[in-house]
Amino acid sequence: MKKLAIIILLLLLPKVLAYNVTIKVFPDGYALVKILENVSVGENVSVFLPIQDFTNLSVKINDKEVSFVFMNNGIVVYPGESGVLEVSYLTSELTSKKGKIWRVNLPFNDTKVVILPQDSVIVGLSGIPLSINGNSVVMPRGTQYIEYVFEHCIATRTVTITKTVAVAEKISDTRKTALALLFGLLIGLGVGIFGKEIRFKRLKGITLEELSEKFNLNEDERAVIMYIADHGGKVRQADIRNELGIPRTTTWRILKRLESLNIVKLEKINNETWAVLNIELKTKD
């Protein structure tokens, strides 16, 4: 029976693969969702958004931004012309992680293509995929999920832990006790309240090379930091992506990661996002 089912799926494959939902999953768990749909002028179009937390929502018809209104479970678009409607947004709600295993949930009724991070290894599927090509998986209609792991990330974490243990074993019991007392004292003084200021002082007067090594920054992240520093330490997000030629969703992900590392602070001013450098860069001696 299983062989018969597979044969039937293969016979239907050319028709089924006409998907209009694409989910690109990034290594940090964020996912870029893109929905394509043919629309006609004068026909109201409802687009289902199965999540509550998303950003960088873009709604276009024939590559031109169009207006829309929110409804309970999505948006409604009123096409002024016929063509292809493209809705895209960035979210972290579709993914979750338990131990080493990541899961991307697919609450879309349409056939969809899921692009997993490079070097992902699939360890679980809730349904039979229509096709698998490298890190690209086409899933049928209905709600499913895909579970995957990063083999290279697991190896990296193992090396890091091994090094940490090796260093820790060299610390004398006296120093361990002293460190524990110091840690307890810091907690008593309210590190939780003043944590941001302490991290700021640690990063004060650091070179870009030291910063890059400390946080494993990539080329785009280093370029963003230098751009902000060269423009007085405070710039608009729009200026970053326009001047550096980085896509909007990539720029947002970079800034959110730098914010999580306390390297930049994001502020909303007149409905625009500004990035403020939260460190003091110094040149190499």
XYZ file of C-alpha atoms in Angstrom:
285
model
C 0.000 0.000 0.000
C 2.861 2.397 0.827
C 4.435 1.831 -2.601
C 1.079 2.461 -4.266
C 0.640 5.715 -2.303
C 4.111 6.895 -3.336
C 3.406 6.107 -6.997
C 0.167 8.083 -6.840
C 2.009 11.045 -5.285
C 4.617 10.954 -8.021
C 1.903 10.944 -10.684
C 0.300 13.995 -9.092
C 3.617 15.788 -8.453
C 3.625 18.259 -11.395
C 0.214 19.645 -10.385
C 0.854 19.659 -6.608
C 4.119 21.587 -6.819
C 2.312 24.765 -7.911
C 2.841 26.188 -4.406
C 2.365 29.827 -3.467
C 3.735 29.852 0.099
C 7.467 29.949 0.818
C 8.984 29.797 4.300
C 12.708 30.518 4.557
C 14.073 29.583 7.986
C 17.218 31.310 9.282
C 19.755 29.746 11.691
C 18.611 31.994 14.563
C 15.021 30.691 14.332
C 13.463 33.608 12.470
C 11.476 32.744 9.365
C 10.681 34.842 6.308
C 7.217 33.982 4.983
C 6.245 34.912 1.426
C 2.737 34.356 0.016
C 1.919 34.779 -3.686
C -1.598 34.932 -5.107
C -3.180 35.980 -8.397
C -5.713 38.778 -7.875
C -8.191 40.678 -10.005
C -9.147 44.327 -9.745
C -12.271 44.953 -7.663
C -12.101 41.648 -5.780
C -11.327 41.897 -2.061
C -8.597 39.441 -1.054
C -8.171 38.003 2.447
C -4.705 36.755 3.449
C -4.479 34.485 6.492
C -1.740 35.309 9.021
C -1.497 32.361 11.456
C 0.773 34.163 13.933
C 0.494 37.208 16.201
C 4.101 38.391 16.390
C 5.666 39.489 13.110
C 7.535 42.413 11.621
C 8.557 43.904 8.251
C 5.115 43.224 6.793
C 5.147 44.020 3.077
C 2.083 43.925 0.790
C 2.627 44.434 -2.944
C 0.781 43.935 -6.213
C 3.042 43.693 -9.257
C 5.985 44.832 -7.071
C 4.173 48.025 -5.970
C 3.193 48.649 -2.353
C -0.589 48.654 -1.805
C -2.831 49.530 1.127
C -4.547 46.937 3.322
C -6.508 46.630 6.555
C -6.040 44.185 9.425
C -8.709 41.681 10.339
C -8.827 39.132 13.181
C -6.749 36.443 11.461
C -4.890 38.364 8.784
C -5.285 41.242 6.348
C -7.693 42.315 3.616
C -6.366 43.810 0.375
C -8.403 45.842 -2.121
C -6.595 45.433 -5.470
C -6.510 48.500 -7.679
C -5.215 46.384 -10.540
C -5.005 42.743 -11.566
C -1.772 40.851 -11.136
C 0.287 39.014 -8.515
C -0.209 39.840 -4.859
C 2.896 39.306 -2.721
C 2.663 39.358 1.087
C 5.819 38.840 3.129
C 6.766 39.147 6.788
C 9.401 38.048 9.302
C 8.520 36.095 12.442
C 10.045 33.942 15.166
C 6.718 32.306 16.131
C 6.890 29.469 13.625
C 9.981 27.871 15.149
C 10.787 26.312 18.513
C 13.724 24.413 19.960
C 13.915 21.501 22.382
C 17.405 20.351 23.231
C 19.303 20.092 19.946
C 16.188 19.711 17.813
C 14.558 22.646 16.028
C 10.951 22.479 14.825
C 9.316 24.697 12.215
C 5.526 24.602 12.316
C 3.642 25.033 9.046
C 0.077 26.236 9.795
C -0.671 26.965 6.135
C -3.343 25.064 4.239
C -1.627 25.575 0.866
C 1.184 23.525 -0.585
C 4.397 25.219 0.563
C 8.133 25.122 0.078
C 10.281 25.272 3.209
C 13.916 26.365 2.889
C 15.830 25.176 5.943
C 19.164 26.669 7.057
C 22.213 25.410 5.228
C 23.645 22.098 6.547
C 20.369 21.187 8.287
C 19.636 17.523 8.887
C 15.938 16.569 8.932
C 15.116 14.279 11.864
C 11.314 14.372 11.837
C 8.358 15.042 9.516
C 4.659 15.084 10.325
C 3.685 14.154 6.778
C 5.061 12.799 3.516
C 6.939 15.564 1.646
C 6.243 16.060 -2.036
C 9.932 16.584 -2.713
C 13.262 17.156 -0.938
C 16.105 18.901 -2.726
C 19.050 19.737 -0.494
C 17.721 22.006 2.257
C 14.485 22.713 0.349
C 11.395 20.685 1.267
C 7.980 20.874 -0.432
C 5.130 19.933 1.918
C 1.512 19.203 0.873
C -1.634 21.064 1.859
C -2.626 21.071 5.509
C -0.818 21.747 8.775
C 2.535 20.007 9.253
C 5.895 20.440 10.921
C 9.524 19.664 10.144
C 12.166 18.863 12.769
C 15.849 19.378 12.051
C 19.267 19.801 13.665
C 22.533 21.551 12.810
C 25.343 19.023 12.900
C 28.014 21.723 12.574
C 26.492 23.759 15.418
C 26.452 20.699 17.674
C 30.140 20.096 16.967
C 30.984 23.725 17.685
C 29.147 23.675 21.025
C 30.976 20.464 22.021
C 34.372 22.023 21.373
C 33.427 25.147 23.321
C 32.236 23.144 26.324
C 35.385 20.992 26.268
C 37.611 24.054 26.314
C 35.605 25.607 29.126
C 35.876 22.463 31.249
C 39.609 22.213 30.595
C 40.150 25.785 31.757
C 37.874 25.349 34.752
C 39.848 22.322 35.929
C 42.983 24.473 36.156
C 41.370 26.893 38.578
C 42.234 26.164 42.183
C 39.537 25.471 44.759
C 40.413 28.747 46.474
C 39.884 30.760 43.322
C 36.626 28.909 42.634
C 35.394 29.863 46.090
C 36.451 33.473 45.580
C 34.689 33.632 42.225
C 31.538 32.157 43.729
C 31.572 34.749 46.535
C 32.129 37.542 44.027
C 29.262 36.269 41.889
C 26.967 36.171 44.914
C 28.016 39.686 45.904
C 27.211 41.009 42.446
C 23.782 39.443 42.590
C 23.230 41.043 45.998
C 24.137 44.434 44.587
C 21.508 44.081 41.881
C 23.302 42.991 38.754
C 19.914 42.261 37.213
C 19.002 45.945 37.480
C 22.334 47.384 36.375
C 23.377 44.630 33.973
C 23.222 46.841 30.894
C 25.530 49.433 32.425
C 28.042 46.767 33.485
C 28.096 45.242 29.990
C 28.504 48.698 28.549
C 31.600 49.321 30.655
C 33.088 45.971 29.621
C 32.685 46.889 25.963
C 33.886 50.466 26.319
C 36.997 51.214 24.304
C 37.016 48.004 22.262
C 38.279 47.633 18.696
C 36.100 46.276 15.929
C 38.460 43.308 15.592
C 38.150 42.482 19.306
C 34.380 42.915 19.121
C 34.184 40.647 16.071
C 36.217 37.933 17.763
C 34.262 38.209 21.013
C 30.830 37.817 19.401
C 31.729 36.017 16.148
C 30.390 38.859 13.995
C 29.990 38.323 10.258
C 30.972 40.773 7.515
C 27.563 42.481 7.292
C 27.378 42.933 11.079
C 30.842 44.532 11.121
C 29.856 46.813 8.231
C 26.712 47.946 10.074
C 28.683 48.735 13.246
C 31.260 50.753 11.300
C 28.533 52.612 9.400
C 26.815 53.650 12.629
C 30.141 54.670 14.191
C 31.122 56.727 11.127
C 27.814 58.626 11.284
C 27.937 59.866 14.836
C 26.769 56.690 16.536
C 23.084 57.069 15.585
C 21.456 56.337 12.209
C 18.124 55.308 10.730
C 17.563 51.669 9.856
C 16.479 52.783 6.372
C 19.830 54.555 5.833
C 21.738 51.412 6.810
C 20.023 49.191 4.268
C 20.069 51.853 1.525
C 23.722 52.846 1.952
C 25.105 49.349 2.541
C 22.806 47.598 0.075
C 21.575 45.056 2.626
C 18.011 43.694 2.204
C 15.421 45.011 4.647
C 14.791 41.713 6.443
C 18.528 41.027 6.732
C 19.140 44.512 8.149
C 16.437 43.999 10.757
C 17.854 40.613 11.798
C 21.361 42.104 12.085
C 20.152 44.972 14.266
C 18.107 42.649 16.509
C 21.151 40.422 17.042
C 23.403 43.419 17.782
C 20.757 44.677 20.205
C 20.684 41.296 21.979
C 24.481 41.581 22.370
C 24.060 45.114 23.790
C 26.159 46.521 20.945
C 23.352 48.745 19.658
C 20.112 50.090 21.056
C 17.035 50.408 18.835
C 14.764 53.422 19.251
C 11.478 54.432 17.608
C 11.422 58.096 16.541
C 8.509 59.408 14.450
C 7.590 55.860 13.352
C 11.152 55.231 12.182
C 13.640 52.805 13.725
C 16.994 54.306 14.716
C 20.083 52.322 15.688
C 22.222 53.834 18.450
C 25.719 52.482 19.036
C 25.962 51.284 22.625
C 29.745 50.892 22.708
C 32.807 53.037 22.228
C 34.927 51.813 19.329
C 38.645 52.516 19.356
C 41.225 52.138 16.629
C 43.972 49.543 16.858
C 47.162 50.750 18.529
